[in-house]
C-alpha atoms as a PDB file:
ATOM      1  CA  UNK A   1       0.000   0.000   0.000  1.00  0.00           C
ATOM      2  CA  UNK A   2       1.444   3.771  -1.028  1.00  0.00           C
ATOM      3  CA  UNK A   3       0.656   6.408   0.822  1.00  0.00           C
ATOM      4  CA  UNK A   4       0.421  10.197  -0.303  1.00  0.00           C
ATOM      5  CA  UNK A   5       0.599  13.149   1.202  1.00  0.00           C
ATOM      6  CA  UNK A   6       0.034  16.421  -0.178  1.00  0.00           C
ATOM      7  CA  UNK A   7       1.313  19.690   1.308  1.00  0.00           C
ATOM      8  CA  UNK A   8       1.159  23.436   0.025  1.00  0.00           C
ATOM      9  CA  UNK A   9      -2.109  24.557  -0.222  1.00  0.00           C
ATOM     10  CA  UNK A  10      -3.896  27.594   0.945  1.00  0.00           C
ATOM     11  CA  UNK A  11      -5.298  31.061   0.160  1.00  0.00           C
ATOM     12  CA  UNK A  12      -4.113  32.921  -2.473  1.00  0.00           C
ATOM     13  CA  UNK A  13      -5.126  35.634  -4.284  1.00  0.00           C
ATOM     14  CA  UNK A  14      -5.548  35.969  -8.151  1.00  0.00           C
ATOM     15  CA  UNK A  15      -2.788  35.969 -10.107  1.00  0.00           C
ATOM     16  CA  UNK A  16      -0.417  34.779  -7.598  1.00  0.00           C
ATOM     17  CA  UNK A  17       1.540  31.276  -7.640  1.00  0.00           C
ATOM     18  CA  UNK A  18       1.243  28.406  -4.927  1.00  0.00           C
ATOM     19  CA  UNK A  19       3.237  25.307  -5.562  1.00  0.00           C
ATOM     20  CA  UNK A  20       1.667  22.017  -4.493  1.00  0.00           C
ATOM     21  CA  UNK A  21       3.961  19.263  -3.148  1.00  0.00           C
ATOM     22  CA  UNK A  22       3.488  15.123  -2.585  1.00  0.00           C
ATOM     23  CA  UNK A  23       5.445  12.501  -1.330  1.00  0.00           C
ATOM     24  CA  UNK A  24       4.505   8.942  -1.881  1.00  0.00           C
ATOM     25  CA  UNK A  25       5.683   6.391   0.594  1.00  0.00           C
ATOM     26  CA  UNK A  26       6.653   3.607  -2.008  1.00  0.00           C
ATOM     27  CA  UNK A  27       7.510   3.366  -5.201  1.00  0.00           C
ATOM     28  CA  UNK A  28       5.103   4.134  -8.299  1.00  0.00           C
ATOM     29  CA  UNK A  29       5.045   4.338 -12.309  1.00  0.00           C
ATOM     30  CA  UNK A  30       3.244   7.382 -12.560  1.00  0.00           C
ATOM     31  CA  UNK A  31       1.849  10.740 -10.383  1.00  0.00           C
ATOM     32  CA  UNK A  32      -1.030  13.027 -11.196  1.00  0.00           C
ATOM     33  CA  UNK A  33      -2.578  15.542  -9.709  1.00  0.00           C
ATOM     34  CA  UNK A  34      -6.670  15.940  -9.850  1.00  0.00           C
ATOM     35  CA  UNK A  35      -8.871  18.540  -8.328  1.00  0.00           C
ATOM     36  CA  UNK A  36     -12.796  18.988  -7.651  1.00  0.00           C
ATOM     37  CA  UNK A  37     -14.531  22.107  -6.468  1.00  0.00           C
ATOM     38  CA  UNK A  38     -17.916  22.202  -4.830  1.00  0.00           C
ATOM     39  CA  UNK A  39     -20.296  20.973  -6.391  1.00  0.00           C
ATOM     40  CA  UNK A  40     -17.791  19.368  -9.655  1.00  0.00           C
ATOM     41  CA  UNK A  41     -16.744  16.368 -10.497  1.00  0.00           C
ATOM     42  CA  UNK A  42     -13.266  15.754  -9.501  1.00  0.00           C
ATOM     43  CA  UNK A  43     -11.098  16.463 -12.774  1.00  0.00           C
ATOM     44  CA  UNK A  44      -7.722  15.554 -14.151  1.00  0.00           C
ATOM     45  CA  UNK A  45      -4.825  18.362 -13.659  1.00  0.00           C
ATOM     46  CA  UNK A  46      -1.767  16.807 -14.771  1.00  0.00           C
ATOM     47  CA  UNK A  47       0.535  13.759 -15.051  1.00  0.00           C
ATOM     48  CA  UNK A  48       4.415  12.583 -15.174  1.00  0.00           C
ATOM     49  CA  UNK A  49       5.527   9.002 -15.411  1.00  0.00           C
ATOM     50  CA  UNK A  50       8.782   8.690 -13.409  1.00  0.00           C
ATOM     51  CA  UNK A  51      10.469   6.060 -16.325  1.00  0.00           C
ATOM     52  CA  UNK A  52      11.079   9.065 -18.666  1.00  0.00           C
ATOM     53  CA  UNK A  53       9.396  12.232 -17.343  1.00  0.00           C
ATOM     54  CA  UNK A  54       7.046  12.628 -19.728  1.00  0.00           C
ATOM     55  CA  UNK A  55       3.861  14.674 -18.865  1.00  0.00           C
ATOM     56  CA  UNK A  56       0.560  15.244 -19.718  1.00  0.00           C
ATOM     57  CA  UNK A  57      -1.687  18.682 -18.766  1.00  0.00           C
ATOM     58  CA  UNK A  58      -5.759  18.804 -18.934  1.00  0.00           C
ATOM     59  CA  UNK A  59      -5.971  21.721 -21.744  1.00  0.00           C
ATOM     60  CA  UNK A  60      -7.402  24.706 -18.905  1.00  0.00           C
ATOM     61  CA  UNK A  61      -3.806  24.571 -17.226  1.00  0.00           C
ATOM     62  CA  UNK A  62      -1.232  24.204 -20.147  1.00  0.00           C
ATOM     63  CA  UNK A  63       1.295  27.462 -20.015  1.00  0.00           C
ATOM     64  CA  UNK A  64       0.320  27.985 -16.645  1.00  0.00           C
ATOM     65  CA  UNK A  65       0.942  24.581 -14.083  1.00  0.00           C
ATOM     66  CA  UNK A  66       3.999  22.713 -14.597  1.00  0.00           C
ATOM     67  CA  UNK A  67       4.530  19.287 -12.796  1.00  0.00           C
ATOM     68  CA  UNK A  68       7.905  18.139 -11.893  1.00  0.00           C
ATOM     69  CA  UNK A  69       9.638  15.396  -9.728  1.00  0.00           C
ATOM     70  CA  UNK A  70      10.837  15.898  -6.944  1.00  0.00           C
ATOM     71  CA  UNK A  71      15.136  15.713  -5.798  1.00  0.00           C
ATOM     72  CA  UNK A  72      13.140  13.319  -3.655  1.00  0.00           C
ATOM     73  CA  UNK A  73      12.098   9.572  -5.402  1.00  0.00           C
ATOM     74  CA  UNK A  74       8.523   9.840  -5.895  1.00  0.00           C
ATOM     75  CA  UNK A  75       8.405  13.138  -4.965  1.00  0.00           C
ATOM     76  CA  UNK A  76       5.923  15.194  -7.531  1.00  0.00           C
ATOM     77  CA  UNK A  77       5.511  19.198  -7.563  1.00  0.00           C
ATOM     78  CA  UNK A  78       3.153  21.260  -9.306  1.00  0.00           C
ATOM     79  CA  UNK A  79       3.949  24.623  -9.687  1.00  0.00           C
ATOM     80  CA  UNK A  80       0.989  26.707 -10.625  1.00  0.00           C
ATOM     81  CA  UNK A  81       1.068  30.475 -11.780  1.00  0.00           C
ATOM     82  CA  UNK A  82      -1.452  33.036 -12.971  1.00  0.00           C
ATOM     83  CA  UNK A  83      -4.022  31.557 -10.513  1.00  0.00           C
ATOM     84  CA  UNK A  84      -7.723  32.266 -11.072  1.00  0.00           C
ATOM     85  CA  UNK A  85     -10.706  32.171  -8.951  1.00  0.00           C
ATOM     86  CA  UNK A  86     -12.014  29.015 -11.103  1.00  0.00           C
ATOM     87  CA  UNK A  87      -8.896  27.074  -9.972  1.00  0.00           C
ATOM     88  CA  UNK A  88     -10.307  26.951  -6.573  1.00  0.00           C
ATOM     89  CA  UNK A  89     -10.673  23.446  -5.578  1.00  0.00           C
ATOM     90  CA  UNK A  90      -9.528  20.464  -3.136  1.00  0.00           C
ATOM     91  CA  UNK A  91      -6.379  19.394  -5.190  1.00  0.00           C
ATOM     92  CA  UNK A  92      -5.846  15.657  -4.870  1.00  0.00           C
ATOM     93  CA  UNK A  93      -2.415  13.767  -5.906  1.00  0.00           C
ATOM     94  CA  UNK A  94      -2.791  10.590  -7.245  1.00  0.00           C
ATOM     95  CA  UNK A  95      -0.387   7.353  -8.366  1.00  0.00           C
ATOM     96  CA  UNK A  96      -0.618   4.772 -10.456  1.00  0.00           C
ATOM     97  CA  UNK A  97       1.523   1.660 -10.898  1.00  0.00           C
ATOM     98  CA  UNK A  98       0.697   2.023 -14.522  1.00  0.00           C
ATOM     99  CA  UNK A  99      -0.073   4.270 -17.144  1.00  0.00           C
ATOM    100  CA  UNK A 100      -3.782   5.110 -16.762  1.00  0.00           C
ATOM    101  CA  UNK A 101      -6.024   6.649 -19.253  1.00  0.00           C
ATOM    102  CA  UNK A 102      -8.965   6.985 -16.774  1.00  0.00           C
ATOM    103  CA  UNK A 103      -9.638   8.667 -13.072  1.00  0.00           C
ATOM    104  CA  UNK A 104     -10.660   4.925 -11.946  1.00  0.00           C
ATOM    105  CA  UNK A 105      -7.283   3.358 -13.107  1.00  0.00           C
ATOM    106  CA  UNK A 106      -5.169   5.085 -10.693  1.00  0.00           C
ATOM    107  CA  UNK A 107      -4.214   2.701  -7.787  1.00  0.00           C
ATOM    108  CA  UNK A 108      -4.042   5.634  -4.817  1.00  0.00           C
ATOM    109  CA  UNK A 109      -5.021   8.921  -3.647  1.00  0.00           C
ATOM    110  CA  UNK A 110      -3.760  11.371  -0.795  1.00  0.00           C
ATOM    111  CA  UNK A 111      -6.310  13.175   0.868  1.00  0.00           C
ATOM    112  CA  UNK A 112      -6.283  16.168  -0.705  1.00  0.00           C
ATOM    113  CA  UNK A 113      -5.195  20.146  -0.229  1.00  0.00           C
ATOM    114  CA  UNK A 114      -7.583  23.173  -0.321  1.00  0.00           C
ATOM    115  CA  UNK A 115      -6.470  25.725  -2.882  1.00  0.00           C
ATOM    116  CA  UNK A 116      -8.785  29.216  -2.592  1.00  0.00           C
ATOM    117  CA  UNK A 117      -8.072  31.737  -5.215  1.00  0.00           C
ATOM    118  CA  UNK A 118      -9.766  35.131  -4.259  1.00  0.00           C
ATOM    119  CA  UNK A 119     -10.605  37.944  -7.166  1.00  0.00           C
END
């Protein structure tokens, strides 16, 4: 069983940058980050397979949330910049063993961070 916990969250106001950190306790394939605000389905953010780095970003984010890894094995960052009141949202990493296509194929999820973005 991995564990994840996510740190970095908080209040921020628009246009500022917040990075969002999380440290899995074993080892995985690949780390994502989702996110759901009230009253949404939770949604994909972004994803980085550790085997070559590659990474994937859900099309509202690209140019302004980069992912990374960590100095740290299975460490994962994502750095996000020009924040906007719609990016408020409990952000949620998750892992995979795999590479998933779908929400339901990844194998664990930390418990989540609140991001608030005030206007």
């Amino acid at each position: 069983q991995v564990q994840l916990v996510e740190s970095g969250g908080g209040l921020v106001q628009a246009g500022d940058s917040l990075r969002l950190s999380c440290a899995a306790s074993g080892l995985t394939f690949t780390m994502a980050w989702f996110r759901q605000a009230p009253g949404k389905e939770r949604e994909f953010v972004a994803a980085i397979t550790w085997s070559d780095g590659s990474t994937v970003y859900a099309d509202f984010v690209k140019g302004r949330f980069t992912i990374s890894r960590g100095n740290a094995r299975n460490t994962v960052h994502l750095q996000m910049s020009s924040l906007k009141p719609e990016d408020t949202a409990v952000y949620y990493c998750a892992a995979a063993l795999g590479r998933p296509h779908q929400t339901d194929e990844y194998d664990y999820w930390g418990q989540g961070t609140q991001v608030t973005v005030s206007s």
